[in-house]
Amino acid sequence: MRFLSIIIVFIATSLSSTAQQGKIEGKVTDAKTGNKISGVSISLTDNKVVAATNVDGSFVINVDAGKKYTIKLSSVGYHTKEVSDIEVVANQVTNIDIVLEAASKLENEVVVKSSSRKESTNALISYQKNASVVAQVISAEAIRRSPDKNTGEVLKRVPGASVQDGKYLVIRGLADRYNQSMLNGILLSSTEPDRKTFSFDILPSSMIDNIIINKAFTPELPGEWAGGLIQVNTKDVPSKNFFSVQVGTGFNTQTIGKDFYTYKGSNTDFLGFDNGARALPKDIPTKANFAQLTSEEKIVFGKQFKNIWAAEKVNSTIAPLLNESLLINGGFTKKIGGNSKLAVILAANYSRSNKRTDFINQINTFDNNNVPNLSFNYSNKKYSQDILAGALGNITLQLGNNSKISFKNMLNVNTTNYTTLRTGRDYESRGENIRATELAFKANTFFNTQLSGDHNLKQYKAKLHWFGSFNILDQYIPDQRRIQYNQEDENDDNSAYLLQIGASPTSQKFGSRYYGFLSDYIYTAGGDLAKNFTVKNLQQTIKGGYFLQIKDRLFDSRPFSIYLPSDNRALVLLTADKVFAAENFGNGSDNKFSFNELSGDRYRYVANSILNAGFLQFDNQLSDKLRAVWGLRVEDFDQVIGSMKKSDPRYVYNKVTDYLPGINVTYKINDKTNFRVSGSQTVIRPEFRELSTFQFYDFDLGATVAGYTKLVRTKITNADVRYEYYPRGGELFTAGIFYKYFRNPIESIFNPGSGGASNTYNFINADKANSFGAEIEFRKKLDFNPTLKNFTVQGNFSYIYNRVVDENSSTDRPMQGQSPYLINAAVQYDIEKYGINTTLLFNQIGRRISYVGGSGQPPIWENPRPVLDFQFAKKVFGKKGEVKLNVSDILNTTAIYYHDPKNIGKYDGSNTPFAIKRKFGTNVGISFGYNF
């Protein structure tokens, strides 16, 4: 620790050596198109050129601190602009984004004068209103002023968006599977192997330059989304050397001061990885060789597994269950001759959260009169320790003002180590009381590396962009254990509990040990070329490009079963900490435990997909007020799952070519008002897991989850009409209507069985669905009243009418995952002079179907759940430090998933049969950050 302190002091001293210097940084954009302008000359008032914008329109000027400056910007084809009142503070960066107006060749030279405050306002308006599509932009300045520590929290502030579980994004009421994510312009894969989604909490907000959420498609963008495309861009060239540290702690109200259970794992669990304590026994044969062993030989290996089946209580009085977080980031730039520079940004983050989640789950089946029959009723307490650790390293080489090459890397480990204790009644046998336990460790490792280049070909009035990336997603589940005891006589409280153990060697429900190994390898490459030209003084752009993405998945699992070939009452009466001791395994001929591995190809699969895409896009300024961005994207998708051999029963092959047109027309009514119309075709493809034949028993759901090999991709037709009004910087009002037509939407479905693992959750394609929606967004400063001048209110309200159309039935329900309404509201109170920033956030989505009901069963609905969050931040130590307080899910409303067999349209308390009730608790966190 002392060594680390010396390093921090040394770096801080080095980085603060220019304490009497300051910097002016910013970006220059075209006032009409919003495109970045490179090669703009920037001079101080003595007309000496001190900088020029680079390939992405950005610039940095080093100046003496403690003064106000005026800068002049000039470029061929644009009016010269002077921006005054730029105040520079010692050892800080003054950010100012600037817009330039195009000049006619026949005009005399005009110098436009502006102030820094006015110019920042104009740039903020210009950035969003001049976007070619319906989009929402979160700037670096907005992120800097927010108290959010990761991208998931930042996205809570976006109108029209909702974040579930702190990381999964919902846009326009559509489930997260209908969204797509990009990092630095490169398409990302899902961060969850068993879910089509991206977990945004893995990205520290301090590393983000800007976030763009597109709600309308253009051909230059990937075509696999329908709700929103989230483009996250990390910083690459810092305007000055920096180093900052943030530490935090907190607690969950359902966890702090309460009983907490865990089990003996490894001494590296706190880092997010297992050091081998849960590994398979040494020298255990491969799956194929294990299957060839005799029963006696298998038992020998069964005895070698560690006998850890019981949960242990943590003394929370001695060691309070507080959460922990740490974020360290820094960066520097160095000139390497002329106008070239080398920039490096490094970051590391770590957080550990302790959670106790209470939930009740049950399975109901319904007869022809919609009368529920209860299969089981379980009460659960899930104790989890979640680790999120990661590192980011970006290196950028800026070659003059017209070329930039970036090498960006990100590594994240997302681990949950949990213990679930279950009590309740099992009605599938005799209505017995049960006690059950699941012990598990799940680690997801996400790695992404990118190499990209931007080149301004001035002589051809063209821009070249190219990229390549490699992505790894690994999931490791070592030694997941499940055990259950049933009470012998449910009418006698003193009756003994007997271990539930099957006589069959193939059970996953009781006495099972499971190992899962999954690796995704993703290779991406591509590029595009944009050519600018003018027609009658109106700017035109033609852009074309190519995109390639190859995904390879290797999945293997080793489920082991402990079974009892013949009755042994003395054995099944033993407690969980003793029952599976080595001496209780037999030799194959006595009545003790036996051991087996569930063999067969269904417990492993390989998968591969190849996406080739090309596009041609036109950006036509048809008049001073009318702009059209249109074109065509062609995506050829080739996918194989299960096995590469056609003769293999697991083999699933899909190949399809999609033609995805898109058009976005913007009519600029005046400088503050736009009218937009857009239309497009997009797709949503099934994930590998949804197509595979692999099945696993989900302890939380109490059922088996399985894929469906005949799934096909969903095609979506999108249309938008939108009115936008930007009265001034930081304010907006928009109103729009949209329509979406889904062909073959993918849905999750619950199929009840005869009991136990026979109950399954699958995936299906519905025939089609229609969505009609209307949405209103607003953001308004209340400074028209002196008392309210520091308040800002914002909100988004969406209403969506969605119905599935089944050609073979009279189905009248919304699509699975589609909410009928979405409410976002926020009140911000900021006093920038004193460094105070507070936000109160409210979110609620309307009830939606979590699982479609199969075999004539009613669907399982998710009840609306209001979520209220509060955030407070205060600058300290001369604004170099910051204290933050976050309180999330203040209301802590129970999440309820229920059946609605009578179609009353709501959850009606005890009169409504439910499937799951879950309480998460309120999270309270406090952190302190310091910028050296």
XYZ file of C-alpha atoms in Angstrom, residues 498-759:
262
model
C -35.012 -37.035 3.820
C -32.535 -36.357 1.037
C -34.196 -36.400 -2.357
C -32.002 -38.542 -4.508
C -32.972 -40.451 -7.601
C -32.316 -44.051 -8.484
C -31.640 -42.927 -12.048
C -28.093 -41.878 -13.048
C -29.390 -39.014 -15.254
C -31.073 -36.536 -12.863
C -30.033 -32.839 -12.905
C -32.529 -31.719 -10.280
C -31.146 -33.336 -7.102
C -27.599 -34.249 -6.100
C -26.150 -32.737 -9.262
C -22.795 -31.103 -9.980
C -22.544 -29.009 -13.128
C -19.559 -27.535 -14.991
C -20.116 -25.204 -17.937
C -17.505 -23.867 -20.374
C -18.418 -21.375 -23.100
C -16.151 -19.316 -25.360
C -17.197 -16.863 -28.061
C -14.550 -15.551 -30.459
C -15.623 -12.654 -32.677
C -13.605 -11.186 -35.551
C -14.695 -7.916 -37.149
C -13.267 -5.884 -40.037
C -14.475 -3.232 -42.425
C -14.260 0.291 -43.699
C -16.040 3.046 -45.562
C -15.225 5.908 -47.903
C -17.188 9.171 -48.029
C -16.907 11.665 -50.905
C -18.131 15.259 -50.555
C -19.098 17.545 -53.428
C -21.371 20.512 -54.029
C -24.210 21.071 -56.456
C -25.443 24.664 -56.756
C -23.709 25.491 -53.454
C -25.535 22.642 -51.713
C -23.360 19.994 -50.071
C -23.775 16.379 -51.137
C -22.146 13.216 -49.811
C -21.947 9.702 -51.173
C -20.704 6.995 -48.844
C -20.056 3.305 -49.290
C -18.583 0.618 -47.112
C -18.139 -3.040 -46.210
C -18.506 -4.926 -42.939
C -17.453 -8.450 -41.960
C -18.127 -10.208 -38.678
C -17.297 -13.835 -37.879
C -18.461 -15.459 -34.639
C -17.268 -18.801 -33.322
C -18.713 -20.452 -30.228
C -17.412 -23.483 -28.363
C -19.717 -24.798 -25.654
C -19.118 -27.787 -23.454
C -20.715 -28.871 -20.204
C -20.102 -31.683 -17.782
C -23.204 -32.424 -15.688
C -22.596 -35.100 -13.037
C -25.266 -36.976 -11.138
C -25.113 -38.588 -7.709
C -27.738 -41.309 -7.376
C -28.792 -44.062 -4.993
C -29.555 -47.371 -6.754
C -31.348 -48.792 -3.713
C -32.954 -47.404 -0.544
C -30.727 -46.534 2.416
C -32.668 -44.617 5.071
C -29.642 -44.024 7.298
C -27.833 -42.378 4.400
C -30.621 -40.006 3.292
C -31.107 -38.836 6.894
C -27.590 -37.338 6.961
C -27.290 -33.538 6.817
C -25.935 -31.692 3.778
C -22.459 -31.235 5.248
C -22.035 -34.997 5.763
C -24.231 -36.845 3.296
C -21.876 -36.797 0.289
C -18.662 -37.530 2.168
C -16.338 -39.932 0.376
C -17.114 -42.837 2.719
C -20.801 -42.683 1.719
C -20.063 -43.646 -1.880
C -20.244 -47.332 -2.580
C -18.347 -49.742 -4.752
C -21.128 -50.340 -7.217
C -22.521 -53.416 -5.468
C -23.693 -52.055 -2.098
C -26.537 -49.667 -1.318
C -24.489 -46.488 -1.118
C -24.207 -43.562 -3.535
C -23.113 -44.032 -7.124
C -21.709 -41.427 -9.496
C -22.249 -40.754 -13.170
C -21.742 -38.138 -15.856
C -24.666 -37.313 -18.121
C -23.187 -38.131 -21.487
C -24.263 -37.431 -25.019
C -23.796 -34.793 -27.663
C -26.689 -32.685 -26.380
C -24.463 -31.326 -23.590
C -22.040 -29.696 -25.986
C -22.226 -27.807 -29.269
C -20.280 -25.607 -31.626
C -21.620 -22.647 -33.571
C -20.447 -20.269 -36.259
C -21.911 -17.282 -38.056
C -20.557 -15.103 -40.852
C -22.075 -11.706 -41.575
C -21.069 -9.950 -44.785
C -22.594 -6.502 -45.238
C -22.207 -3.705 -47.742
C -23.938 -0.361 -48.060
C -24.323 2.631 -50.308
C -25.696 5.815 -48.785
C -26.481 9.278 -50.126
C -26.695 12.442 -48.047
C -28.411 15.034 -50.231
C -28.938 18.679 -49.234
C -31.846 19.283 -51.601
C -32.330 22.898 -50.522
C -31.455 25.173 -47.624
C -34.268 23.545 -45.662
C -34.619 20.010 -47.044
C -32.182 17.139 -46.484
C -32.498 13.455 -47.367
C -30.259 10.618 -46.203
C -31.091 7.403 -48.004
C -29.624 4.219 -49.371
C -29.463 0.463 -49.148
C -27.663 -2.008 -46.888
C -27.296 -5.654 -47.873
C -26.554 -8.188 -45.126
C -25.707 -11.792 -45.993
C -25.920 -13.978 -42.880
C -24.661 -17.545 -42.726
C -25.127 -19.503 -39.484
C -24.571 -23.069 -38.275
C -25.274 -24.381 -34.751
C -24.821 -27.692 -32.990
C -22.381 -29.475 -35.240
C -20.564 -28.935 -38.510
C -21.781 -32.327 -39.761
C -25.099 -32.396 -41.582
C -25.694 -35.942 -40.363
C -25.574 -34.824 -36.722
C -29.074 -34.439 -35.130
C -27.858 -31.189 -33.508
C -27.063 -29.636 -36.901
C -28.982 -26.412 -37.600
C -28.127 -24.296 -40.631
C -29.522 -20.920 -41.719
C -28.474 -18.713 -44.594
C -30.370 -15.605 -45.622
C -29.679 -12.375 -47.475
C -31.544 -9.271 -46.334
C -31.958 -6.055 -48.299
C -32.370 -3.245 -45.796
C -33.383 0.118 -47.279
C -33.534 3.263 -45.200
C -34.583 6.841 -45.835
C -34.576 9.826 -43.478
C -35.948 13.168 -44.638
C -35.506 16.313 -42.530
C -37.261 19.589 -43.261
C -35.797 22.520 -41.319
C -38.756 24.783 -40.632
C -36.418 27.350 -39.054
C -33.170 27.403 -37.082
C -34.889 25.895 -34.049
C -37.445 23.537 -35.545
C -37.265 20.317 -37.567
C -39.830 18.019 -39.098
C -38.609 14.480 -39.779
C -39.972 11.487 -41.676
C -38.171 8.159 -41.855
C -38.738 4.591 -43.000
C -36.581 1.482 -42.955
C -36.334 -2.291 -42.882
C -34.316 -4.018 -40.115
C -33.938 -7.535 -38.698
C -33.434 -9.377 -35.394
C -31.663 -12.742 -35.552
C -31.863 -15.524 -32.946
C -28.845 -16.055 -30.720
C -26.875 -19.317 -30.708
C -28.335 -20.328 -27.356
C -31.898 -19.889 -28.613
C -31.267 -22.283 -31.501
C -29.251 -24.943 -29.698
C -30.663 -28.247 -28.475
C -28.903 -27.875 -25.108
C -31.205 -27.984 -22.070
C -30.488 -27.055 -18.480
C -32.503 -26.987 -15.269
C -32.936 -23.455 -13.891
C -33.120 -23.583 -10.101
C -34.677 -20.114 -9.780
C -37.450 -20.849 -12.280
C -37.939 -24.455 -11.195
C -38.044 -25.598 -14.814
C -35.889 -26.601 -17.764
C -34.769 -23.958 -20.284
C -34.358 -25.181 -23.845
C -33.687 -23.779 -27.303
C -35.720 -24.320 -30.473
C -33.916 -25.286 -33.668
C -36.585 -23.982 -36.068
C -36.454 -20.321 -35.049
C -36.167 -17.844 -37.923
C -35.094 -14.217 -37.881
C -37.540 -11.395 -37.283
C -38.037 -8.745 -39.980
C -39.165 -5.306 -38.853
C -40.601 -2.492 -40.955
C -40.127 0.881 -39.246
C -41.726 4.268 -39.874
C -41.350 7.548 -37.916
C -42.846 11.028 -38.111
C -41.377 13.538 -35.655
C -41.561 17.224 -34.777
C -38.563 18.756 -32.956
C -38.238 22.137 -31.305
C -34.973 23.365 -29.731
C -35.761 26.701 -28.049
C -32.223 27.123 -26.615
C -29.230 25.188 -25.352
C -30.144 22.341 -23.058
C -33.866 22.530 -23.885
C -35.996 20.570 -26.299
C -39.525 19.504 -27.087
C -40.301 16.675 -29.473
C -43.477 14.868 -30.429
C -43.738 11.939 -32.778
C -45.609 8.880 -33.914
C -44.120 5.617 -35.090
C -45.169 2.300 -36.560
C -43.433 -1.068 -36.512
C -44.426 -4.274 -38.248
C -42.793 -7.462 -36.941
C -42.713 -10.570 -39.103
C -41.945 -13.749 -37.089
C -41.131 -12.055 -33.759
C -39.149 -14.288 -31.385
C -40.853 -14.907 -28.041
C -40.181 -16.841 -24.819
C -42.856 -19.399 -23.976
C -43.707 -21.471 -20.902
C -44.850 -25.050 -21.484
C -46.165 -26.857 -18.397
C -45.452 -30.562 -18.112
C -46.389 -33.380 -15.859
C -44.081 -32.112 -13.133
C -40.570 -31.194 -12.069
C -38.119 -30.653 -14.882
C -40.866 -31.479 -17.381
C -41.918 -27.832 -17.123
